[in-house]
Coordinates of C-alpha atoms in Angstrom, one line a residue:
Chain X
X1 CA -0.7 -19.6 1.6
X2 CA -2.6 -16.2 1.1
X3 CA -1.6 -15.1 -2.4
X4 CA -2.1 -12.3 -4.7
X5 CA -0.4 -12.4 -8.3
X6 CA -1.3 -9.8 -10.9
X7 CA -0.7 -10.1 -14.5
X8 CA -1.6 -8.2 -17.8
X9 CA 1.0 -5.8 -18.0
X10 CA 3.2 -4.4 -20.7
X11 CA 4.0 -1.9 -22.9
X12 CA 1.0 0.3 -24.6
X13 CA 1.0 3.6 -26.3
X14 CA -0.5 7.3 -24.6
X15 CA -3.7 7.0 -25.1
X16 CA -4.4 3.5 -25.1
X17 CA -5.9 0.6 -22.8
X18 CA -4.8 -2.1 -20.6
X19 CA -6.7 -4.4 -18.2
X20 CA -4.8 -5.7 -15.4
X21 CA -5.9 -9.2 -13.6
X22 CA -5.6 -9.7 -9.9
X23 CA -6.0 -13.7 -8.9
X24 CA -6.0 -14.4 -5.2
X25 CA -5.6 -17.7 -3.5
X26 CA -5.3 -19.0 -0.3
X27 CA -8.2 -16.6 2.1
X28 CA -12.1 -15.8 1.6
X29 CA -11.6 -13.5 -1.6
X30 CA -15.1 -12.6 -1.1
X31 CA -14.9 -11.4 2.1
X32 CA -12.1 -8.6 1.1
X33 CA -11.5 -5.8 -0.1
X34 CA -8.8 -5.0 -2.7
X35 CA -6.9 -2.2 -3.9
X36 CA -4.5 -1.2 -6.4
X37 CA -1.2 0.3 -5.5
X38 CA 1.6 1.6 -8.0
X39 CA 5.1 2.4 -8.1
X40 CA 7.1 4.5 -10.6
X41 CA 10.9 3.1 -10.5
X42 CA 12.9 4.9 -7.7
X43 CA 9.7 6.9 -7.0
X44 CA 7.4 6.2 -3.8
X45 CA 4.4 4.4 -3.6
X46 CA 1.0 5.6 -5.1
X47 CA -2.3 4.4 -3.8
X48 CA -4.6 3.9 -6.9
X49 CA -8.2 2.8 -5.5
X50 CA -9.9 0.1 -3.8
X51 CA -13.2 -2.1 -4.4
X52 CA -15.0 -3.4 -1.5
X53 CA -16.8 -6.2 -1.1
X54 CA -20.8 -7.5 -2.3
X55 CA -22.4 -6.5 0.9
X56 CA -21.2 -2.8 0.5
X57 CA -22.2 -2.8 -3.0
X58 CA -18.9 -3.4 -4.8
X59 CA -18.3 -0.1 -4.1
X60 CA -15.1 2.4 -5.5
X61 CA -13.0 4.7 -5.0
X62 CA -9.9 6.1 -6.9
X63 CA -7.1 8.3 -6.5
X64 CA -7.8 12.0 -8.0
X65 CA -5.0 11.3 -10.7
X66 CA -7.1 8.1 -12.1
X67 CA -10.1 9.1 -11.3
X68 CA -12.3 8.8 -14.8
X69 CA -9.9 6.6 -16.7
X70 CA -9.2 3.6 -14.5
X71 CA -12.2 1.2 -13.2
X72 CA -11.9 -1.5 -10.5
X73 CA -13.9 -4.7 -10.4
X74 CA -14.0 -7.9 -9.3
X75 CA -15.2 -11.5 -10.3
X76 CA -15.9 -13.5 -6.8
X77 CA -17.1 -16.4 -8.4
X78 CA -13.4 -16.5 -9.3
X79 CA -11.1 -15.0 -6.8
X80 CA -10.2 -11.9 -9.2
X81 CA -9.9 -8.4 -9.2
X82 CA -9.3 -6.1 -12.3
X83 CA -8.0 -3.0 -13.3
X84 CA -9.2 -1.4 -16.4
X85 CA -6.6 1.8 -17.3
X86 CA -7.9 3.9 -19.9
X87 CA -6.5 7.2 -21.9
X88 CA -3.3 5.9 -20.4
X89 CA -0.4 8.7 -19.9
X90 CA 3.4 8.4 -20.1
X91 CA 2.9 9.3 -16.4
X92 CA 1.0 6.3 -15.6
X93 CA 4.1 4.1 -16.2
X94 CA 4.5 1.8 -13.1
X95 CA 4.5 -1.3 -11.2
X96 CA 0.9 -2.3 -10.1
X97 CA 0.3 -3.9 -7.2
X98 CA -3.0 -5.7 -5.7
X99 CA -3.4 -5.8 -2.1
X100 CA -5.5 -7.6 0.1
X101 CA -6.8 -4.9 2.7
X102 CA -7.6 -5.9 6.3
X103 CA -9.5 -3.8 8.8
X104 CA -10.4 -4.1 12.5
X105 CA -12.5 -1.5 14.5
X106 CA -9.6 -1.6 16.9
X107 CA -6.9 -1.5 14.7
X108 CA -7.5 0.3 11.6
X109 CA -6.6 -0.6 8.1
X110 CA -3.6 -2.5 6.6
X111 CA -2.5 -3.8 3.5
X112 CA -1.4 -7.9 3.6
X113 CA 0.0 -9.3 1.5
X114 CA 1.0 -7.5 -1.7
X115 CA 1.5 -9.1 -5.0
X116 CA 4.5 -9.4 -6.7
X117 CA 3.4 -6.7 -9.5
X118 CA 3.4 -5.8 -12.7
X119 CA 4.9 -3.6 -15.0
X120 CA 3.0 -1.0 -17.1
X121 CA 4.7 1.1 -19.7
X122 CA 3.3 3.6 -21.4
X123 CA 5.5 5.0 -23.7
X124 CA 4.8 5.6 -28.3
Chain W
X1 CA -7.5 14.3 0.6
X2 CA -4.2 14.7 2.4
X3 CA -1.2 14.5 2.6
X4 CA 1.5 12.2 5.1
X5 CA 5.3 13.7 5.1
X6 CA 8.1 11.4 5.8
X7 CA 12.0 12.3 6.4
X8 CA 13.2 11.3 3.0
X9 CA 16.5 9.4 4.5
X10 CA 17.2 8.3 7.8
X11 CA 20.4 6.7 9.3
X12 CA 21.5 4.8 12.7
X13 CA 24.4 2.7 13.4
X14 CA 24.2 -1.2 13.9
X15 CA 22.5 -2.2 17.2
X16 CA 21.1 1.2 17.7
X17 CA 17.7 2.7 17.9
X18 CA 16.0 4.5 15.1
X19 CA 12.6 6.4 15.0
X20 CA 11.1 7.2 11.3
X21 CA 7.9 9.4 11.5
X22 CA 4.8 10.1 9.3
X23 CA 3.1 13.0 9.6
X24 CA -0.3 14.1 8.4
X25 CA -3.7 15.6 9.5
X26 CA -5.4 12.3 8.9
X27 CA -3.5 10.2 11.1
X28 CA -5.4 12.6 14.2
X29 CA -8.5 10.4 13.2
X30 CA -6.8 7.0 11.7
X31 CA -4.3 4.7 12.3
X32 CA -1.3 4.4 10.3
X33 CA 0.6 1.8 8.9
X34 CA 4.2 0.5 7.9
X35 CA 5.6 -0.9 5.3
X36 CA 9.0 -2.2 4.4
X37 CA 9.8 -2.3 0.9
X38 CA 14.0 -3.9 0.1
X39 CA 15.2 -3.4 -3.4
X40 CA 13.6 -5.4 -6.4
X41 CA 10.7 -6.1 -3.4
X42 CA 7.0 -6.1 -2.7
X43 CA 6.1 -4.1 0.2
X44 CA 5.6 -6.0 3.2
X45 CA 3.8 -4.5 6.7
X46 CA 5.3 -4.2 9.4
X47 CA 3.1 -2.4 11.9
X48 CA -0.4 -1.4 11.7
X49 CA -3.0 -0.1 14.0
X50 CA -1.9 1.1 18.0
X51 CA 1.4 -0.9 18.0
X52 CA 0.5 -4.1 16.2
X53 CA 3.2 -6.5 14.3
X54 CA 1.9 -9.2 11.8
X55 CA 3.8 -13.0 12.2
X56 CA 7.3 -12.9 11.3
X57 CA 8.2 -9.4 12.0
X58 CA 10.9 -9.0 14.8
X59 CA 9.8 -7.7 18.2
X60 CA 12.6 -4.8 17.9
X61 CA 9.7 -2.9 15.2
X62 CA 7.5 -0.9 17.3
X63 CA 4.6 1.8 16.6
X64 CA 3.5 4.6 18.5
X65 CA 1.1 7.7 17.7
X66 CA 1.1 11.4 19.1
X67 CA -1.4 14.0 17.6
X68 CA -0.5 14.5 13.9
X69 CA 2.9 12.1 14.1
X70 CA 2.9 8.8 14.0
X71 CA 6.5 6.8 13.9
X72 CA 7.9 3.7 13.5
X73 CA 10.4 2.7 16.0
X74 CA 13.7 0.2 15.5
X75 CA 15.1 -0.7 18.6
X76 CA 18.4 -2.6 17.6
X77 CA 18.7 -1.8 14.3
X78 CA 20.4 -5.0 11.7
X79 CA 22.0 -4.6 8.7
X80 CA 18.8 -6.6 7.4
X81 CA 16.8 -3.7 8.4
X82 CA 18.1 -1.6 5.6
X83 CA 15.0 -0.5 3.6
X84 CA 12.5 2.1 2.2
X85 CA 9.7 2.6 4.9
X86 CA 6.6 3.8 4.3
X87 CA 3.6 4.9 6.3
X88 CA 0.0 4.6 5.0
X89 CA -3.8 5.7 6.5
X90 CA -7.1 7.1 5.2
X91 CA -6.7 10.6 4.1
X92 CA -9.4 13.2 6.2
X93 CA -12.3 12.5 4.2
X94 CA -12.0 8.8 5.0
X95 CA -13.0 7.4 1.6
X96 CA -9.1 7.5 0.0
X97 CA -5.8 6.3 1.2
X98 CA -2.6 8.1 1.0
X99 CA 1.0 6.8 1.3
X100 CA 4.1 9.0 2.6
X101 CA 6.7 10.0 0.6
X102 CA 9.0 6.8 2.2
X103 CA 11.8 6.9 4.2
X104 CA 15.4 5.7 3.0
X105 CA 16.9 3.8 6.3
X106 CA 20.6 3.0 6.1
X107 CA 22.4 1.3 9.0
X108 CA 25.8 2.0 9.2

C-alpha cells in the first residue's frame, strides 16, 4: 500500500521551531517528488513547497508566505521527507500534509496520496 | 504566482448533475486537478490531467477544460458526494502550485 504518514507536530510558541517528518512506504520514494500542503481549520487548503528528486538536484521551492523560514529535505536512504518551520507565526497554525506528486507529459501534475497530517499550533 | 477562483458553495439535488469550476490564468497553460476533501479527511484526487480518474473513483466524476475554466463535473450526484472540492495546477511561472479557494457541494 502507497503510504505517506507525517509526524512531529504540536504546539510551539511565535517564534520558535519545529521539524516535521514525512515517512513513505509502499512506492520508489526516490523516484518522487514531495510536497507539503497545509490546512488552517475550516480554512482552504494551502500549498507550502515541494522537493524534487536527486537527479534534478533536490531542488525547492516554497510558497511566498514560507519562503525564508521553512526548508524542505529529504533522506532517500530512508524514505523521508522533512519540514523544518522556523520564526513560526500564530498564522502558521495548521494541519500539514505530505503528498506524493505524480506527473505525466500528457497529463500534468497530481497529488496521490496524501497523508493523514499533522497538527501544528503555534500559539504563547 | 496566481491565483484559481472557485464558487465558494455549490448545490444539486440527488441524482442530478453538478458542474464546479476553477478558474485561473494558469490553467491556459496547465492542467488542473481535483480533490475531494469529507469532514475530519485527507484530501483525496479525483481528476487530474484532460479527464483522467485514479482507481476507485466513480465514473459519474468527470473533467473538462475551456480557456481560463476548468470544471469538475458530477453526473448523478449521491448523498456520498457531499464534500469540499478543490482544484489545484502550477501557477504562471510554472515553479509553484496554487490551490482554489474550495467549493462547498451539498446534495439535497
Amino acid at each position: 500500500e502507497v503510504q505517506l504518514v507525517e509526524s512531529g507536530g504540536g504546539l510551539v510558541q511565535p517564534g520558535g521551531s519545529l521539524k516535521l517528518s514525512c515517512a513513505a512506504s509502499g512506492f520508489t520514494f526516490s523516484g518522487s517528488a514531495i510536497h507539503w500542503v497545509r490546512q488552517a481549520s475550516g480554512k482552504g487548503l494551502e500549498w507550502v513547497g515541494r522537493i524534487r528528486t536527486k537527479p534534478n538536484n533536490y531542488g525547492t521551492t516554497y510558497d511566498a508566505s514560507v519562503k525564508g523560514r521553512f526548508t524542505i529535505s529529504r533522506d532517500d536512504s530512508n524514505n523521508m521527507a522533512y519540514l523544518q518551520m522556523n520564526s513560526l507565526k500564530t498564522e502558521d497554525t495548521a494541519v500539514y500534509y505530505c503528498i506524493r506528486h505524480q506527473y505525466s507529459s500528457s497529463s500534468g501534475d497530481w497529488f496521490d496520496p496524501w497523508g493523514q497530517g499533522t497538527l501544528v499550533t503555534v500559539s504563547s | 504566482s496566481s491565483e484559481l477562483t472557485q464558487d465558494p458553495a455549490v448545490s444539486v439535488a440527488l441524482g442530478q448533475t453538478v458542474r464546479i469550476t476553477c478558474q485561473g490564468d494558469s490553467l491556459r497553460n496547465f492542467y488542473a486537478s481535483w480533490y475531494q476533501q469529507k469532514p475530519g479527511q485527507a484530501p483525496v484526487v479525483v481528476i487530474y490531467g484532460k479527464n483522467n480518474r485514479p482507481s476507485g473513483i466513480p465514473d459519474r466524476f468527470s473533467g473538462s477544460s475551456s480557456g481560463n475554466t476548468a470544471s469538475l463535473t458530477i453526473t448523478g450526484a449521491q448523498a456520498e458526494d457531499e464534500a469540499d472540492y478543490y482544484c489545484n495546477s502550477r501557477d504562471t511561472s510554472g515553479n509553484c502550485w496554487v490551490f482554489g479557494g474550495g467549493t462547498k457541494l451539498t446534495v439535497l
